[in-house]
């Protein structure tokens, strides 16, 4: 029996890096990062973002990889195997809950929207958008829960089939096709956007460094964006870490994932801002930009329907590779703990999570609500503002204070490789990361 027991491992280092980058690259890269850059001083914000992503994000990511690889277990099992005090298992349970169940339940819905809009590009969306009515199209869709659930189920099915295929033959193989495809789609969209008349102004708005626009709030935004964007604090990187080969250089791989994630977020802005400015639309973010403003922009472009389709395909691919990583958190837990087969775990887990998403899909019509928030917003709020930061603080404190000696061995492959930043890494896990994430947590609650 090999050192990993019967556990399936990634087929290659690059396969693992692409899968982890696939998890990191999601809707946040496309609809939030460019907006934050544009609003917070362009290149000045990019510098702050990179500094925080390295000092906080990267440290937590390396810690998660170490926990996964050392234990060869899912997020909950990792703490059960490694921690003597059962208290720490709470951290794993929070990760499982938020990553494996809550986020996927509503992320599947938004992925469904992107499929709906791919279809819509050729079936009426462009006409409505040309008449300034893309907001009405979105509202009609939000009011039609049955239709929305049908698209959610479609997105979840694709995700389940891939995860049921296994770590190497399912997840890794799919990401090796999907991520290069995403990159090419993005390049095509950039070429289209920057060659529109009037695109220059958008590029200037996006990138011109302006340090006077950097405020305390920008720093906070950079921190929480980095955190969400790197898929931390939800069991994903522990789970993916549990399939990494013993001789892989963990800090090196984490750097690659961070680099790819940042590059794609940066490039997304080059596809969006030139188009937004060329067409004279107010820059906005999130749902308003993606499902209302951009269709309006595409409608005015030559071959707009085609580029609209490509854009929503890009979003679908970005969302799908993130969904895969979320479902794998649940599947790896079910397989380890209940000893079910992979395919049974993926199908039953996936169906359960889809059902859990139904109240969120319904909530766009006004109910159900929880504590005065729509169900969708409530799920989003407790996961991003409370559970994810709590899990990440737990991971930092555990690895930094309790597990540090083992972490030293794990991160250097039992002394086989050198890690020059060792002391800085541990210091960050002990002090800097928990405090910085604590600030996000407090800010999110109030
Ligand atoms: N990292 C993804 C993004 O940037 C979002 C994500 C969150 C993915 C949670 C998986 C889990 O959009």
XYZ file of C-alpha atoms and ligand atoms in Angstrom:
458
model
C 0.000 0.000 0.000
C 1.333 3.452 -0.883
C 1.690 6.345 1.561
C -1.732 7.612 0.528
C -3.505 4.321 1.274
C -6.237 3.740 -1.262
C -6.896 7.430 -1.750
C -6.950 8.603 -5.316
C -4.367 11.347 -6.009
C -4.094 14.025 -8.685
C -2.645 12.614 -11.891
C -0.073 15.411 -12.176
C 1.035 18.561 -10.417
C -0.238 20.766 -13.197
C -3.584 18.975 -13.115
C -3.934 19.791 -9.437
C -2.913 23.424 -9.927
C -5.430 23.852 -12.736
C -8.202 22.290 -10.640
C -7.411 24.512 -7.644
C -7.222 27.564 -9.900
C -10.553 26.472 -11.378
C -12.020 26.616 -7.918
C -10.516 30.024 -7.259
C -11.560 31.543 -10.575
C -15.278 32.133 -10.289
C -17.946 34.768 -10.570
C -16.024 36.938 -8.093
C -13.170 37.325 -10.592
C -15.451 38.496 -13.355
C -18.130 40.549 -11.697
C -16.531 41.956 -8.576
C -12.754 42.310 -8.908
C -12.765 44.605 -11.981
C -15.354 46.828 -10.354
C -13.343 47.138 -7.143
C -10.236 48.027 -9.149
C -12.028 50.683 -11.180
C -13.610 52.285 -8.130
C -10.599 52.183 -5.808
C -7.817 53.816 -7.753
C -6.941 51.369 -10.548
C -3.423 49.994 -10.406
C -3.053 51.358 -6.857
C -5.767 48.962 -5.705
C -4.194 46.072 -7.609
C -1.006 46.561 -5.573
C -2.891 46.516 -2.267
C -4.830 43.475 -3.400
C -1.674 41.557 -4.284
C 0.029 42.485 -1.009
C -2.925 41.223 1.040
C -3.488 38.160 -1.116
C 0.105 37.146 -0.418
C 0.285 37.970 3.281
C -3.143 36.651 4.267
C -4.583 34.584 1.402
C -1.484 32.634 0.460
C -0.607 31.800 4.076
C -4.038 30.339 4.728
C -3.997 28.444 1.432
C -0.659 26.797 2.230
C -1.996 25.900 5.686
C -5.066 24.264 4.138
C -2.940 22.256 1.683
C -0.769 21.050 4.593
C -3.770 19.929 6.659
C -5.213 18.040 3.704
C -2.035 16.337 2.618
C -0.886 15.386 6.126
C -4.223 13.809 7.015
C -5.319 12.474 3.610
C -8.843 13.268 4.756
C -11.814 15.524 4.083
C -12.225 18.825 5.976
C -13.805 17.222 9.059
C -11.695 14.069 9.022
C -8.504 16.143 8.770
C -9.079 17.719 12.169
C -10.194 14.422 13.678
C -7.006 12.704 12.574
C -4.589 15.549 13.350
C -5.974 17.392 16.389
C -5.788 15.842 19.838
C -8.421 18.192 21.178
C -11.805 17.454 19.561
C -12.680 21.151 19.838
C -10.829 21.790 16.567
C -13.193 19.521 14.689
C -15.682 22.384 14.830
C -13.473 24.211 12.326
C -13.777 21.302 9.905
C -17.524 21.064 10.389
C -17.939 24.751 9.605
C -15.901 24.286 6.426
C -17.999 21.295 5.385
C -21.245 23.098 6.081
C -20.344 26.267 4.236
C -18.319 24.832 1.344
C -19.978 21.479 0.817
C -23.558 22.486 1.358
C -24.589 26.116 1.778
C -22.607 27.901 -0.933
C -23.173 25.224 -3.554
C -26.914 25.269 -2.897
C -27.165 28.824 -4.226
C -24.108 28.939 -6.507
C -25.865 26.296 -8.623
C -28.708 28.736 -9.130
C -26.492 31.494 -10.487
C -24.731 28.985 -12.714
C -28.208 28.143 -13.996
C -28.785 31.811 -14.829
C -25.681 31.803 -17.017
C -27.085 28.848 -18.993
C -30.399 30.640 -19.346
C -28.551 33.674 -20.735
C -26.485 31.569 -23.149
C -29.743 30.308 -24.590
C -31.222 33.803 -24.379
C -28.423 35.312 -26.497
C -30.058 33.731 -29.534
C -33.693 33.809 -28.386
C -34.861 37.341 -27.783
C -32.486 38.739 -25.153
C -30.697 40.922 -27.721
C -33.928 42.460 -29.006
C -35.111 43.250 -25.493
C -31.702 44.642 -24.546
C -31.573 46.803 -27.676
C -34.877 48.307 -26.566
C -33.387 49.034 -23.121
C -35.460 46.266 -21.532
C -32.799 43.831 -20.266
C -33.895 44.641 -16.704
C -37.387 43.403 -17.541
C -35.979 40.166 -18.924
C -34.127 39.547 -15.669
C -37.173 40.372 -13.554
C -39.408 38.066 -15.558
C -36.857 35.292 -15.104
C -36.538 35.923 -11.351
C -40.320 35.673 -11.007
C -40.454 32.320 -12.816
C -39.178 29.934 -10.128
C -39.980 26.776 -12.085
C -37.811 27.871 -14.981
C -35.015 28.927 -12.655
C -35.032 25.557 -10.881
C -34.889 23.770 -14.212
C -31.681 25.636 -15.112
C -30.254 25.092 -11.615
C -30.853 21.346 -11.976
C -29.131 21.406 -15.379
C -26.026 23.080 -13.925
C -25.968 20.705 -10.960
C -26.257 17.662 -13.226
C -23.177 18.679 -15.204
C -21.290 19.193 -11.958
C -22.402 15.863 -10.473
C -21.441 13.878 -13.574
C -17.920 15.385 -13.518
C -17.357 14.819 -9.796
C -18.733 11.274 -10.018
C -15.986 10.597 -12.581
C -13.300 10.823 -9.879
C -10.412 13.077 -8.887
C -8.186 12.362 -11.885
C -10.613 11.176 -14.562
C -13.420 13.543 -13.603
C -12.325 16.757 -11.887
C -8.774 17.026 -13.178
C -9.623 16.064 -16.740
C -12.571 18.464 -16.911
C -10.558 21.367 -15.488
C -7.711 20.729 -17.914
C -10.168 21.332 -20.751
C -12.331 24.009 -19.139
C -9.598 26.316 -17.834
C -7.726 26.764 -21.133
C -11.128 27.235 -22.793
C -11.951 29.947 -20.277
C -8.652 31.656 -20.970
C -9.239 31.650 -24.728
C -12.804 32.952 -24.349
C -11.484 35.749 -22.183
C -8.832 36.707 -24.743
C -11.439 36.793 -27.526
C -13.667 39.049 -25.436
C -10.742 41.352 -24.601
C -9.841 41.745 -28.272
C -13.485 42.584 -29.029
C -13.722 45.090 -26.165
C -10.473 46.993 -26.680
C -11.117 47.429 -30.415
C -14.461 49.169 -29.848
C -14.373 52.903 -30.599
C -13.990 54.758 -27.295
C -12.478 51.781 -25.450
C -9.421 53.769 -24.365
C -11.293 55.732 -21.751
C -12.350 52.497 -20.084
C -8.791 51.224 -19.934
C -7.664 54.483 -18.374
C -10.481 54.359 -15.823
C -9.651 50.741 -15.003
C -5.908 51.056 -14.547
C -4.683 54.622 -14.029
C -3.107 54.549 -10.568
C -4.761 57.009 -8.203
C -3.624 56.603 -4.620
C -6.030 59.271 -3.392
C -8.918 56.886 -4.064
C -7.485 54.283 -1.683
C -9.338 54.378 1.620
C -9.637 52.125 4.652
C -12.675 50.654 2.991
C -10.623 49.775 -0.111
C -8.203 47.811 2.045
C -11.065 45.916 3.629
C -12.607 45.241 0.226
C -9.280 43.971 -1.089
C -8.951 41.621 1.853
C -12.401 40.103 1.673
C -12.245 39.860 -2.103
C -8.900 38.019 -1.915
C -10.302 35.652 0.567
C -13.466 34.799 -1.312
C -11.625 34.684 -4.593
C -9.083 32.145 -3.356
C -11.856 29.825 -2.097
C -10.483 29.784 1.458
C -12.186 28.945 4.735
C -14.603 26.398 3.319
C -12.814 23.088 3.277
C -11.994 23.211 -0.437
C -8.240 23.554 -0.260
C -8.077 21.001 2.585
C -10.000 18.549 0.410
C -7.968 19.281 -2.733
C -4.832 19.166 -0.569
C -5.663 15.628 0.519
C -5.068 14.424 -3.069
C -1.624 16.091 -3.502
C 1.467 13.918 -3.977
C 3.941 13.739 -1.082
C 6.757 15.341 -3.078
C 4.816 18.343 -4.386
C 6.103 21.768 -3.358
C 3.068 23.192 -1.538
C 4.082 26.865 -1.304
C 5.083 26.783 -4.973
C 1.745 25.335 -6.030
C -0.137 27.844 -3.889
C 1.773 30.682 -5.591
C 0.741 29.349 -8.987
C -2.912 29.197 -7.956
C -2.754 32.749 -6.625
C -1.009 33.945 -9.777
C -3.580 32.386 -12.117
C -6.498 33.639 -10.057
C -5.161 37.201 -9.990
C -4.260 37.160 -13.680
C -7.745 36.090 -14.729
C -9.451 38.618 -12.447
C -7.209 41.324 -13.898
C -7.912 40.273 -17.490
C -11.672 40.194 -16.848
C -11.487 43.934 -16.237
C -9.875 44.417 -19.647
C -12.848 42.670 -21.228
C -15.456 44.601 -19.257
C -14.384 48.218 -18.718
C -13.491 49.137 -22.299
C -16.909 47.828 -23.390
C -18.720 49.581 -20.527
C -17.112 52.911 -21.429
C -17.334 52.521 -25.187
C -21.085 52.072 -24.845
C -21.533 54.806 -22.260
C -22.906 52.610 -19.458
C -22.441 53.400 -15.742
C -19.898 50.973 -14.248
C -21.581 48.689 -11.725
C -20.944 45.262 -10.260
C -22.558 41.919 -9.632
C -25.982 41.004 -10.926
C -26.755 44.490 -12.252
C -23.629 44.605 -14.407
C -23.739 41.028 -15.574
C -27.382 40.382 -16.295
C -28.606 43.896 -17.111
C -25.849 46.246 -18.323
C -23.742 43.804 -20.339
C -26.608 42.416 -22.468
C -27.401 46.050 -23.302
C -23.793 46.538 -24.368
C -23.683 43.374 -26.473
C -26.934 44.361 -28.191
C -25.207 47.445 -29.609
C -22.132 45.598 -30.878
C -21.626 43.999 -34.264
C -22.168 40.251 -33.769
C -23.465 41.053 -30.309
C -25.479 37.846 -29.875
C -22.390 35.771 -30.532
C -20.244 37.702 -28.046
C -23.067 37.673 -25.507
C -23.179 33.894 -25.800
C -19.381 33.674 -25.390
C -19.484 35.868 -22.312
C -22.124 33.784 -20.553
C -20.313 30.629 -21.579
C -17.219 32.082 -19.913
C -19.199 32.767 -16.750
C -20.687 29.285 -16.824
C -17.249 27.685 -17.102
C -15.912 29.862 -14.280
C -18.870 28.914 -12.088
C -18.756 25.224 -13.005
C -15.137 24.661 -11.971
C -15.937 26.351 -8.641
C -19.055 24.205 -8.177
C -16.994 21.086 -8.797
C -14.675 22.004 -5.922
C -17.617 22.699 -3.625
C -19.312 19.394 -4.395
C -16.018 17.580 -3.865
C -15.915 18.902 -0.280
C -19.187 17.083 0.424
C -18.332 13.990 -1.640
C -14.962 13.491 -0.018
C -16.618 13.754 3.409
C -19.350 11.239 2.511
C -16.859 8.778 0.990
C -14.436 8.947 3.941
C -17.024 8.869 6.692
C -19.781 6.618 5.330
C -17.622 4.514 2.998
C -20.049 4.981 0.130
C -18.817 4.693 -3.436
C -17.840 7.904 -5.211
C -20.711 7.748 -7.601
C -23.328 7.148 -4.892
C -21.810 9.984 -2.824
C -21.805 12.391 -5.762
C -25.365 11.623 -6.849
C -27.032 11.523 -3.445
C -24.981 14.445 -2.109
C -25.608 16.441 -5.276
C -29.356 15.809 -5.233
C -29.558 16.779 -1.573
C -27.685 20.039 -2.227
C -29.901 20.810 -5.223
C -32.981 20.431 -3.024
C -31.359 22.652 -0.412
C -31.103 25.317 -3.129
C -34.801 25.285 -3.975
C -35.877 27.704 -1.192
C -33.188 30.113 -2.451
C -34.559 29.871 -5.994
C -38.077 30.501 -4.715
C -36.994 33.450 -2.568
C -36.691 35.798 -5.571
C -40.471 35.977 -5.570
C -40.437 37.381 -2.015
C -40.480 34.295 0.222
C -39.248 32.289 2.073
C -37.371 34.732 4.279
C -35.115 34.184 7.306
C -34.517 36.981 9.839
C -35.992 39.461 7.394
C -33.646 38.506 4.549
C -34.679 36.539 1.481
C -33.484 32.927 1.741
C -30.901 33.402 -1.019
C -29.451 36.524 0.612
C -29.498 34.842 3.996
C -27.503 31.824 2.743
C -25.041 34.170 1.059
C -24.729 36.299 4.194
C -24.124 33.568 6.764
C -21.628 31.817 4.546
C -19.536 34.757 3.348
C -19.782 37.078 6.309
C -19.778 34.651 9.221
C -18.922 31.012 8.551
C -16.069 31.391 6.025
C -14.093 33.909 8.068
C -14.686 31.853 11.238
C -13.375 28.709 9.581
C -10.319 30.551 8.231
C -9.484 32.049 11.630
C -9.739 28.554 13.129
C -7.384 27.142 10.490
C -4.817 29.917 11.009
C -4.842 29.579 14.781
C -4.730 25.799 14.726
C -1.853 25.542 12.269
C 0.026 28.552 13.692
C -0.223 27.734 17.394
C -1.094 24.074 17.885
C 0.143 22.193 14.852
C 3.196 24.324 14.006
C 5.821 21.605 14.449
C 4.020 19.186 12.195
C 3.311 22.034 9.781
C 7.056 22.692 9.505
C 7.586 19.085 8.482
C 4.633 18.963 6.101
C 5.432 22.171 4.254
C 9.043 21.089 3.657
C 8.078 17.518 2.668
C 9.713 16.197 5.883
C 12.806 18.340 5.370
C 13.307 17.402 1.718
C 12.801 20.941 0.391
C 13.519 24.374 1.780
C 10.829 26.915 2.566
C 12.558 30.267 2.992
C 9.485 32.041 4.339
C 8.838 29.524 7.116
C 9.035 31.895 10.075
C 7.100 34.655 8.335
C 4.453 32.144 7.328
C 3.992 30.892 10.885
C 3.987 34.428 12.283
C 1.308 35.410 9.821
C -0.801 32.386 10.758
C -0.434 33.205 14.446
C -1.074 36.932 14.390
C -1.572 38.755 11.128
C -4.042 36.477 9.341
C -6.411 35.890 12.299
C -6.497 39.588 13.129
C -7.064 40.678 9.540
C -9.776 38.072 9.019
C -11.259 39.013 12.397
C -11.684 42.538 11.085
C -13.598 41.202 8.054
C -15.768 39.146 10.386
C -16.628 42.052 12.674
C -17.278 44.296 9.726
C -19.526 41.746 8.094
C -21.652 41.230 11.193
C -22.528 44.814 11.837
N -13.531 31.709 -5.642
C -14.740 31.884 -6.351
C -14.804 33.268 -7.012
O -13.887 34.010 -7.059
C -15.947 31.815 -5.532
C -16.155 30.618 -4.748
C -16.620 30.785 -3.526
C -15.913 29.384 -5.231
C -16.830 29.730 -2.777
C -16.122 28.320 -4.486
C -16.584 28.495 -3.257
O -15.840 33.643 -7.507
